[in-house]
Short mmCIF file of C-alpha atoms in Angstrom, two decimals:
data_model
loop_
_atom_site.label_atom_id
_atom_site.label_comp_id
_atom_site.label_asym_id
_atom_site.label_seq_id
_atom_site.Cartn_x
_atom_site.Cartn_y
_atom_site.Cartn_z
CA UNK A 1 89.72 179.50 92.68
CA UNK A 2 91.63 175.83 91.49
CA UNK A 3 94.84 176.41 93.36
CA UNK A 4 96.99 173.92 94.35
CA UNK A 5 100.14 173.15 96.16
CA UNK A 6 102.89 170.63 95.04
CA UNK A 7 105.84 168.95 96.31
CA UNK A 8 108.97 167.29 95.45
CA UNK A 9 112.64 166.50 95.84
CA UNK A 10 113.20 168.53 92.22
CA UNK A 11 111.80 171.51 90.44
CA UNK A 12 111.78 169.34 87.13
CA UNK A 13 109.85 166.31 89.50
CA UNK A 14 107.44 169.27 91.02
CA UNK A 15 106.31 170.61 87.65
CA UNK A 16 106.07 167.17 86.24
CA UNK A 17 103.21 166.74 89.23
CA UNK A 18 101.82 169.82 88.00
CA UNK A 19 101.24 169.15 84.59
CA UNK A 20 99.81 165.82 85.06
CA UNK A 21 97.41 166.49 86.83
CA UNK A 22 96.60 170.34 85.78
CA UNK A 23 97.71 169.70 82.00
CA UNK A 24 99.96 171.70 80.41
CA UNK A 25 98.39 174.98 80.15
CA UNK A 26 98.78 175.36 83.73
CA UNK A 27 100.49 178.66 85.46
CA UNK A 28 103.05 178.36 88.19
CA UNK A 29 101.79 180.81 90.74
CA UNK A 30 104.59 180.77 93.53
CA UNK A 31 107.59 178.41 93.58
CA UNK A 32 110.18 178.27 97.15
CA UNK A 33 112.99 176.12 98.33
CA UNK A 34 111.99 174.27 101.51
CA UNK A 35 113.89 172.57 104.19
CA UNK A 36 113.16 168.95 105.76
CA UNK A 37 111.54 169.65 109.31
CA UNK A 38 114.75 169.88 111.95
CA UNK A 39 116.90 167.48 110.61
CA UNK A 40 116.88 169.54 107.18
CA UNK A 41 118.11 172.24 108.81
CA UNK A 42 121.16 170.62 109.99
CA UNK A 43 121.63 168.52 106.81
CA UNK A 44 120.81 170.64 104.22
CA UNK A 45 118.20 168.21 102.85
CA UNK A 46 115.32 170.31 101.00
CA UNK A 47 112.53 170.15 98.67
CA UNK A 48 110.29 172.45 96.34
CA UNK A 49 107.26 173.98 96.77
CA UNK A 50 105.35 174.77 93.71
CA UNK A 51 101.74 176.55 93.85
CA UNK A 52 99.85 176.22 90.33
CA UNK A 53 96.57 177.36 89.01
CA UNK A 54 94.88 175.82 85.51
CA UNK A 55 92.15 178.60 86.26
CA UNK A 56 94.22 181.91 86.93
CA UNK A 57 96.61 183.58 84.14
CA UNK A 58 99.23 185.15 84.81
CA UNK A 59 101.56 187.03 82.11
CA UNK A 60 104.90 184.57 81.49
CA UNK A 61 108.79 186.40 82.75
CA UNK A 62 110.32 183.77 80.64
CA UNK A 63 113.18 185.06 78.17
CA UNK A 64 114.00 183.29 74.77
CA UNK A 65 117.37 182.84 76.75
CA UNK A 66 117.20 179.73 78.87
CA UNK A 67 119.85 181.21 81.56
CA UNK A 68 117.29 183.84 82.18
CA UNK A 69 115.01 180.94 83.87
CA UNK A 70 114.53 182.14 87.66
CA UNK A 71 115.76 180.62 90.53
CA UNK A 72 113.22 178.39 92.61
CA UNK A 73 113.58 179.63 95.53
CA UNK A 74 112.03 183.16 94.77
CA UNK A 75 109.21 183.97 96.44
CA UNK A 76 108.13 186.39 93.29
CA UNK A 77 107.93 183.61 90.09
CA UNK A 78 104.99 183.41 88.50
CA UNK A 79 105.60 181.27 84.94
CA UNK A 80 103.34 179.99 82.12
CA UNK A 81 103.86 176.01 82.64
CA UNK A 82 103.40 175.84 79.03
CA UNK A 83 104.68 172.93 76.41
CA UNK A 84 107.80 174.80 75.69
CA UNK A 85 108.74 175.09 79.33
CA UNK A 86 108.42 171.73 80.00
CA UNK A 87 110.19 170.45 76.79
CA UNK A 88 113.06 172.70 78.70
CA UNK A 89 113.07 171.38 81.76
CA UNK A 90 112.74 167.63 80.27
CA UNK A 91 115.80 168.20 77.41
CA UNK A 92 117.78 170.10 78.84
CA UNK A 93 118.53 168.54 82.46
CA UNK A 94 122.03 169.85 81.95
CA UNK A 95 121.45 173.37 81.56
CA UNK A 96 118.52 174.52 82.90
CA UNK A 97 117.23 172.35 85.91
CA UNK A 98 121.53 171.97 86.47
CA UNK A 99 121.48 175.70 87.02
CA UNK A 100 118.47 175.41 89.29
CA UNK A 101 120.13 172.47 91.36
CA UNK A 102 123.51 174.25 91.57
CA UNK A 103 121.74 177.78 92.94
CA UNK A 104 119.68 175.64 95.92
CA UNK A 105 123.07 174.05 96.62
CA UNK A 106 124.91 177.27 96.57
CA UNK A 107 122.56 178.92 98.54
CA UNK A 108 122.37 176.26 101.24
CA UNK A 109 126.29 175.91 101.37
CA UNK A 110 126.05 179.46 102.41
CA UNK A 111 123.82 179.39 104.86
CA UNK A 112 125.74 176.24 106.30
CA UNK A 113 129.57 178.08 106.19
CA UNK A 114 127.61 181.17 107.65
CA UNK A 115 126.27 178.99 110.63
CA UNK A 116 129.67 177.31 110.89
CA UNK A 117 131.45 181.04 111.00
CA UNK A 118 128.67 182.10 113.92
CA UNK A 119 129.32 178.70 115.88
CA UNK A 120 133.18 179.47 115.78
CA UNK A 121 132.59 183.13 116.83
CA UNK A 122 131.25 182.05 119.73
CA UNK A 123 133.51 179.33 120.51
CA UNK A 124 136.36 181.65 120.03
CA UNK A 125 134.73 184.22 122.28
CA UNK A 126 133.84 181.88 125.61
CA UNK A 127 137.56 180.74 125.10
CA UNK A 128 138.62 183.99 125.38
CA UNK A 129 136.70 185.06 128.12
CA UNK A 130 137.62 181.59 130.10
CA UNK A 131 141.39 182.38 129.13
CA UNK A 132 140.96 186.02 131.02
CA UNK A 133 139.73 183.77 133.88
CA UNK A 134 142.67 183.43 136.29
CA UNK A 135 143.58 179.91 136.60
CA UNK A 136 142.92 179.60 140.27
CA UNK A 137 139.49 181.35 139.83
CA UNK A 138 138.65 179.11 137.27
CA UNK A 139 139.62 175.88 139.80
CA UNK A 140 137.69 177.79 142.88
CA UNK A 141 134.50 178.42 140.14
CA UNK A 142 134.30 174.11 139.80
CA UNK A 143 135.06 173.81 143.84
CA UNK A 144 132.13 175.77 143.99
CA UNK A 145 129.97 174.07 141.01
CA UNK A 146 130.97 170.72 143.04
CA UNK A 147 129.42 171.37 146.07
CA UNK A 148 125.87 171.92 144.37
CA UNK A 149 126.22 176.15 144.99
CA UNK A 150 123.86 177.10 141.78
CA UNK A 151 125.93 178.10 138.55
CA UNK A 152 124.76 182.37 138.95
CA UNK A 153 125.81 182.36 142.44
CA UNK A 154 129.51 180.51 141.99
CA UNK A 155 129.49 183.77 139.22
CA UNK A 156 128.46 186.20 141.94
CA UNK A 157 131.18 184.91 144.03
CA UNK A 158 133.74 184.51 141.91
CA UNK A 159 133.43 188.00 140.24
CA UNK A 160 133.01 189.64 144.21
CA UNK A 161 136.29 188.17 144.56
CA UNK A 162 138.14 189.07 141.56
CA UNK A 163 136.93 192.58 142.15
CA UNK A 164 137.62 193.11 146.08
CA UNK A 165 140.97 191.25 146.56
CA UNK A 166 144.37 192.33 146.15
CA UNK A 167 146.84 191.44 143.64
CA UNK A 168 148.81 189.41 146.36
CA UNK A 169 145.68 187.51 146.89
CA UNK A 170 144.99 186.49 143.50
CA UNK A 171 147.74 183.67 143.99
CA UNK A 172 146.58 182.18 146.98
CA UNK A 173 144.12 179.95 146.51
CA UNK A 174 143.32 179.20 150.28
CA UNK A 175 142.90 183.20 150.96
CA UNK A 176 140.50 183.26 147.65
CA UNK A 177 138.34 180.56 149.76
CA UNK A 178 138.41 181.74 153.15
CA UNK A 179 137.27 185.25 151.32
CA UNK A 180 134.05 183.64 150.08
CA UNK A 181 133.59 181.83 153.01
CA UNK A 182 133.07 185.35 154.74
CA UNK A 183 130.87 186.34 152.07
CA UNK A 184 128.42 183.47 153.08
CA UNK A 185 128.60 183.94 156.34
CA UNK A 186 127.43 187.02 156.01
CA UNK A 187 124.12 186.15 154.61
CA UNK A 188 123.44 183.26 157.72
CA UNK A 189 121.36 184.76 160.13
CA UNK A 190 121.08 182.30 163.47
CA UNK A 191 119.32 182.65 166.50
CA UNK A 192 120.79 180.56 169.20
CA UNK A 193 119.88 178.13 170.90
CA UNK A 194 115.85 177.56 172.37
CA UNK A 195 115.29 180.19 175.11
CA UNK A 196 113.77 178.66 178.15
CA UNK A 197 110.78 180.80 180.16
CA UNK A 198 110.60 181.27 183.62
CA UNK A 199 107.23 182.77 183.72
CA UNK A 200 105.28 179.79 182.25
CA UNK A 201 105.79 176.98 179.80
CA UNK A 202 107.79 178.06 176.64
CA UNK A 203 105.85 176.24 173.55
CA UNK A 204 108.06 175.48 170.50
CA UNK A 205 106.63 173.49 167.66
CA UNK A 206 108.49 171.92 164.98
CA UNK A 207 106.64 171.78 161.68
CA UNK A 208 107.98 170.23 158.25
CA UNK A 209 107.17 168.18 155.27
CA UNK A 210 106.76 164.84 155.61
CA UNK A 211 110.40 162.89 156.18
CA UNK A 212 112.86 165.68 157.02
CA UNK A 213 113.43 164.02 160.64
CA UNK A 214 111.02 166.40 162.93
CA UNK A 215 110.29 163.50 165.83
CA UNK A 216 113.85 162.76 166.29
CA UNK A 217 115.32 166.57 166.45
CA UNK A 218 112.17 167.08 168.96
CA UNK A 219 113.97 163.47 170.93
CA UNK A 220 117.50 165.16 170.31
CA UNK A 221 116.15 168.43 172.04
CA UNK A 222 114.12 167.43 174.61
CA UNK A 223 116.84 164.77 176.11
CA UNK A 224 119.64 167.76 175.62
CA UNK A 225 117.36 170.16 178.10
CA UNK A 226 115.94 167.49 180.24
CA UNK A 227 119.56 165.36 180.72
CA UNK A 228 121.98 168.30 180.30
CA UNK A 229 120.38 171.24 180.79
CA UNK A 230 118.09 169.96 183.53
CA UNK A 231 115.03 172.09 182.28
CA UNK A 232 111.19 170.66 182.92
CA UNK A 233 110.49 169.86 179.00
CA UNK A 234 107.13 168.06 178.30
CA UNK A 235 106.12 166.82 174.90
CA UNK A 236 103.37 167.14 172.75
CA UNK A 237 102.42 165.18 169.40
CA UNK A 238 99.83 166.18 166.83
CA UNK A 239 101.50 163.71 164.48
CA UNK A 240 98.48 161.11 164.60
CA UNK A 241 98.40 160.57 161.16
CA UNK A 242 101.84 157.92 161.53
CA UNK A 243 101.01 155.43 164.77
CA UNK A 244 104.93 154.60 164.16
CA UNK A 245 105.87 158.38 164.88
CA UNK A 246 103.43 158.38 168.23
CA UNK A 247 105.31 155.15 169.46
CA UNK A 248 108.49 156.53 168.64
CA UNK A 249 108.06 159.79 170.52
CA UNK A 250 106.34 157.88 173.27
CA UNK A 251 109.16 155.20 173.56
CA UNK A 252 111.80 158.60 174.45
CA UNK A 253 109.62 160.38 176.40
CA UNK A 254 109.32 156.96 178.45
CA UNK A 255 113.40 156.41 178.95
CA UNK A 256 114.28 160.41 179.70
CA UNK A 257 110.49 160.53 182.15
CA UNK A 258 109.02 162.80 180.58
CA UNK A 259 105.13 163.76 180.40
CA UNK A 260 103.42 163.50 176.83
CA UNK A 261 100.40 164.09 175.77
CA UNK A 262 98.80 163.33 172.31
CA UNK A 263 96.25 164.76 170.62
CA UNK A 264 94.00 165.08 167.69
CA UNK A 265 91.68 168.44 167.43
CA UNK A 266 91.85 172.11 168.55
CA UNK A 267 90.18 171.54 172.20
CA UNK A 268 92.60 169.15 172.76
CA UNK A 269 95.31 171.19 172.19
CA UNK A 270 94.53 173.64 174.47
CA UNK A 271 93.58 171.34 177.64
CA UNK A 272 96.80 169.47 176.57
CA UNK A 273 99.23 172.87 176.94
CA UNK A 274 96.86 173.33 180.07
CA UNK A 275 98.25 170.68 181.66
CA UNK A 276 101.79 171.08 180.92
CA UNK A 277 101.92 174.51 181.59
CA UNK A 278 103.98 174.09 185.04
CA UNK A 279 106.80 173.20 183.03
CA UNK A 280 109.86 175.22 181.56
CA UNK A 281 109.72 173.73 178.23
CA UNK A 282 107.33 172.09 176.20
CA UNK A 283 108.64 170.62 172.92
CA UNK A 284 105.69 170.14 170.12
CA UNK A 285 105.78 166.91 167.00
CA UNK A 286 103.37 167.91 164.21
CA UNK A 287 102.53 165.66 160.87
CA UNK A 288 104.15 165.92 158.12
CA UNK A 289 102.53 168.44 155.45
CA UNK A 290 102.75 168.43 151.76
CA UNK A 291 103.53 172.06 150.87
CA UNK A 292 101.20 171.49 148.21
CA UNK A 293 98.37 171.17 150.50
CA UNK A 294 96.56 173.91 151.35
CA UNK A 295 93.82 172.62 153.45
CA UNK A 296 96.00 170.81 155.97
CA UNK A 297 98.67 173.64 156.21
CA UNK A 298 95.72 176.12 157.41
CA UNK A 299 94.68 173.02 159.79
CA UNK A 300 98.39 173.01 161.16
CA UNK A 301 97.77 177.05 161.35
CA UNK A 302 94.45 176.46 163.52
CA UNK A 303 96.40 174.02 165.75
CA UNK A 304 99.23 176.28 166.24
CA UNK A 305 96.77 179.15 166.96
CA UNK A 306 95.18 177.17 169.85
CA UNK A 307 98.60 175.83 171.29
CA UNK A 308 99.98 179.66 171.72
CA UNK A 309 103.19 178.62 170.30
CA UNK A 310 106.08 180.86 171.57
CA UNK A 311 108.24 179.80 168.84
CA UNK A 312 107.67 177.68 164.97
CA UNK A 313 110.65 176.14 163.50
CA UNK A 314 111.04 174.86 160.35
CA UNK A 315 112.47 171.41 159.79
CA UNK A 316 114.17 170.90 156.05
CA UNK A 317 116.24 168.51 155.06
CA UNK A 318 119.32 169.16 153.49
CA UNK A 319 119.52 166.64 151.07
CA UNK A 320 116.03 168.25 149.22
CA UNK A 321 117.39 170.28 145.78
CA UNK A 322 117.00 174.21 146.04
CA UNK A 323 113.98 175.24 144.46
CA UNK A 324 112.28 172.72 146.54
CA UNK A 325 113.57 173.81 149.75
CA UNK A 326 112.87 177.35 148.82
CA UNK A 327 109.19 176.40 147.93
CA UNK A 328 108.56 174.66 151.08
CA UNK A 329 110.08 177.38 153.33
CA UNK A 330 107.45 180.13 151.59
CA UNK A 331 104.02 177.50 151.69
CA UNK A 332 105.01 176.80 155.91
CA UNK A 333 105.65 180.86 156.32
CA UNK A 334 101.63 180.69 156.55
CA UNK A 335 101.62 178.92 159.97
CA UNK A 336 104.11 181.63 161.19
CA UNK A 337 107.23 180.48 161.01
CA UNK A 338 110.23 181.72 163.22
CA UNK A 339 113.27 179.64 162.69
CA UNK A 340 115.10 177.25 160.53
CA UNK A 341 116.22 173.63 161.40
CA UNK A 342 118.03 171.91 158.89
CA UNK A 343 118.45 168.05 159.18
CA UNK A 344 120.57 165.21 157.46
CA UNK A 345 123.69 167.27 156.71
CA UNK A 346 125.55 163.93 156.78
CA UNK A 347 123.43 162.66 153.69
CA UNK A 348 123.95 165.67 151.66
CA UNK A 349 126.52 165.33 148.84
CA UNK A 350 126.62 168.82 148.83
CA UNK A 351 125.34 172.04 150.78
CA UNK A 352 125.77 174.89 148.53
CA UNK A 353 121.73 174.38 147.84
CA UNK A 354 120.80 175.54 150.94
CA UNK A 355 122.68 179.28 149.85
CA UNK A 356 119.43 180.22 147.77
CA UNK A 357 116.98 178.99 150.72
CA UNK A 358 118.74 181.05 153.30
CA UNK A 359 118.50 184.20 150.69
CA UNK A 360 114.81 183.87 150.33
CA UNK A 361 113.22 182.61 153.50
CA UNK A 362 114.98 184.90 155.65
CA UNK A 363 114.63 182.40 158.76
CA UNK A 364 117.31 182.53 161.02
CA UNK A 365 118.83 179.59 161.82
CA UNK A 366 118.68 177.79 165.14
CA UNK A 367 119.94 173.98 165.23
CA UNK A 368 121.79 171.67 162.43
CA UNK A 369 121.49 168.13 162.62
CA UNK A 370 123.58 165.20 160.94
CA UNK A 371 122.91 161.75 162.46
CA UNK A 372 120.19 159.73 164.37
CA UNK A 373 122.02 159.64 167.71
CA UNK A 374 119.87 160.78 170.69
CA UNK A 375 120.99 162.80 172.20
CA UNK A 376 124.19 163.86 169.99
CA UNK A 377 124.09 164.55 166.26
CA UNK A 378 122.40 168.20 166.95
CA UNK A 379 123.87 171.67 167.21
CA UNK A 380 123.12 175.22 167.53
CA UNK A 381 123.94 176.47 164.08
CA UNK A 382 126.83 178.62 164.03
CA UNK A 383 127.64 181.21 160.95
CA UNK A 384 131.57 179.99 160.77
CA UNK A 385 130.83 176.61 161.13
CA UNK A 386 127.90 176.10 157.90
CA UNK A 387 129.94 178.10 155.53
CA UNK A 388 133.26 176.42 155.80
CA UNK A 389 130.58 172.90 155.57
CA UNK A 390 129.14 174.22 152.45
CA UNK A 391 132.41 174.96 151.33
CA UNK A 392 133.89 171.86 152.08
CA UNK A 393 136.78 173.07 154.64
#
């Protein structure tokens, strides 16, 4: 079957395609109105469509009346394209092919004022519901929004608030805060600081992506128990991979006097905990880990396994976005994670993207860090103290 598809800016322009090169005794199988790809849509820029057959016949619908000619963009015209037609279309541009023009820009003009009234709806319906906002609700929301706490959880907040505080409240902007403030306290779990044995040494490993500041919390803590505390703490590195990070750990253990031991494979490991195992504490550096990489987070599993580790903390760093933190907390939960150490809170421009982490991970917190200094810049983490910090007070 000798169908073919034409296009154009104009019906007239679309048939005249047609009946050069199908002659005149050509039949118009399927005409439409078509818009220009995106922008078309938005301008209201079109073309036609025509579909025409010199092979297939199809009874004409046209009337002796010339208003009677169908509009283009219907899906259901089939036409003769005979001589008479086109003398039509060609003589009489200003009846005819006018009316055509004037129905496409009709049509379009309503689709456009419809879009417009739908775009205005809305508008006028997120004002309203911004208006119902109480004004100092509206200022907390942004507080919120500016200290990086995700958009759905400001929302949670702000609507727990409007619903469980009195009327007196609602004025007090201060009272608003220190209400939300409880709320996220009440989702930090914390576990103190590092319990020392007295049966034995007490093995804690810090584990971590590459970056986050492990070696230096491992410096912080070790110098706090040995200096302060005045526990036994030995120290252990499996962080071979970085000469810089063995050195570092090294040049520490050196000024506090502690022992150290490094090492490299499972065997080891186990003579190296052997030999520290008349101390109180011993404090353990691993590499850095992509949580993308599978094999070496089941080889920091395996060396975990062999050490006996009492305890495996997490160390994140604050400044990380929160869909990465919360991806890296659930690829190091398969080496048996125990606690949470979050580092760099002095870089962070905000904190309220460590709210979704401490939702999903479920690690209790032990120690915040926000410096370099050995052996200050570390703390226990504290419920009180990490909201009103991700909340700016």
């Amino acid at each position: 079957m000798d169908v073919k598809t034409y296009r154009a800016k104009t019906m007239q322009a679309a048939l005249e395609l047609v009946r050069r090169d199908l002659g005149p005794d050509a039949n118009v199988l399927h005409t439409r109105q078509m818009r220009n790809g995106l922008m078309g849509w938005l301008s209201g820029q079109t073309h036609i469509e025509v579909v025409a057959s010199a092979a297939v016949n199809v009874p004409s619908r046209f009337t002796d009346s010339a208003s009677e000619i169908p509009s283009p963009h219907n899906r259901a015209i089939k036409s003769p394209l005979d001589a008479e037609t086109t003398n039509l279309l060609h003589n009489s541009p200003t009846n005819n092919h006018q009316d055509c023009r004037n129905t496409i820009r009709d049509e379009v003009q309503t689709q456009l004022s419809d879009l417009q009234s739908l775009v205005e709806s809305l508008h006028q319906r997120n004002h309203k519901n911004s208006q119902e906002l109480p004004e100092v609700l509206f200022h907390l929301f942004t507080d919120l929004i500016d200290v990086d706490v995700t958009e759905d959880l400001a929302r949670e907040f702000i609507n727990r608030v409007r619903t469980d505080a009195d009327e007196s409240e609602m004025t007090d902007p201060a009272i608003l805060k220190a209400r939300i403030a409880s709320m996220i306290e009440s989702e930090i779990k914390v576990t103190g600081p590092l319990q020392v044995s007295v049966n034995g040494a007490y093995v804690v490993a810090l584990v971590g992506p590459t970056g986050v500041g492990k070696t230096t919390t491992i410096a912080k803590l070790a110098a706090n128990y040995r200096l302060r505390e005045k526990v036994r703490v030995g120290l252990i590195t499996v962080d071979t991979y970085r000469i810089a990070a063995v050195e570092q750990l090294r040049t520490y253990a050196d000024i506090i006097s502690l022992p150290m031991e490094v090492v490299s494979t499972p065997k080891e490991m186990r003579e190296a905990v052997t030999r520290l195992s008349h101390l109180d504490l011993v404090l353990m550096d691993t590499a850095g880990r992509s949580p993308r990489d599978g094999i070496k987070i089941q080889e920091l599993k395996s060396m975990l396994t062999e050490a006996q580790a009492d305890e495996v903390h997490l160390v994140l760093s604050s400044v990380n976005g929160a869909a990465s933190l919360k991806k890296t907390a659930a690829m190091f939960s398969e080496v048996g994670t125990t606690a949470l150490i979050l580092t760099k809170l002095d870089e962070a421009t905000g904190l309220g993207n460590l709210l979704p982490l401490l939702r999903s991970c479920q690690l209790p917190l032990s120690y915040l860090t926000d410096g370099q200094n050995v052996p200050d810049d570390i703390e226990p983490a504290e419920q009180h103290r990490l909201a009103r910090l991700v909340l700016g007070m």
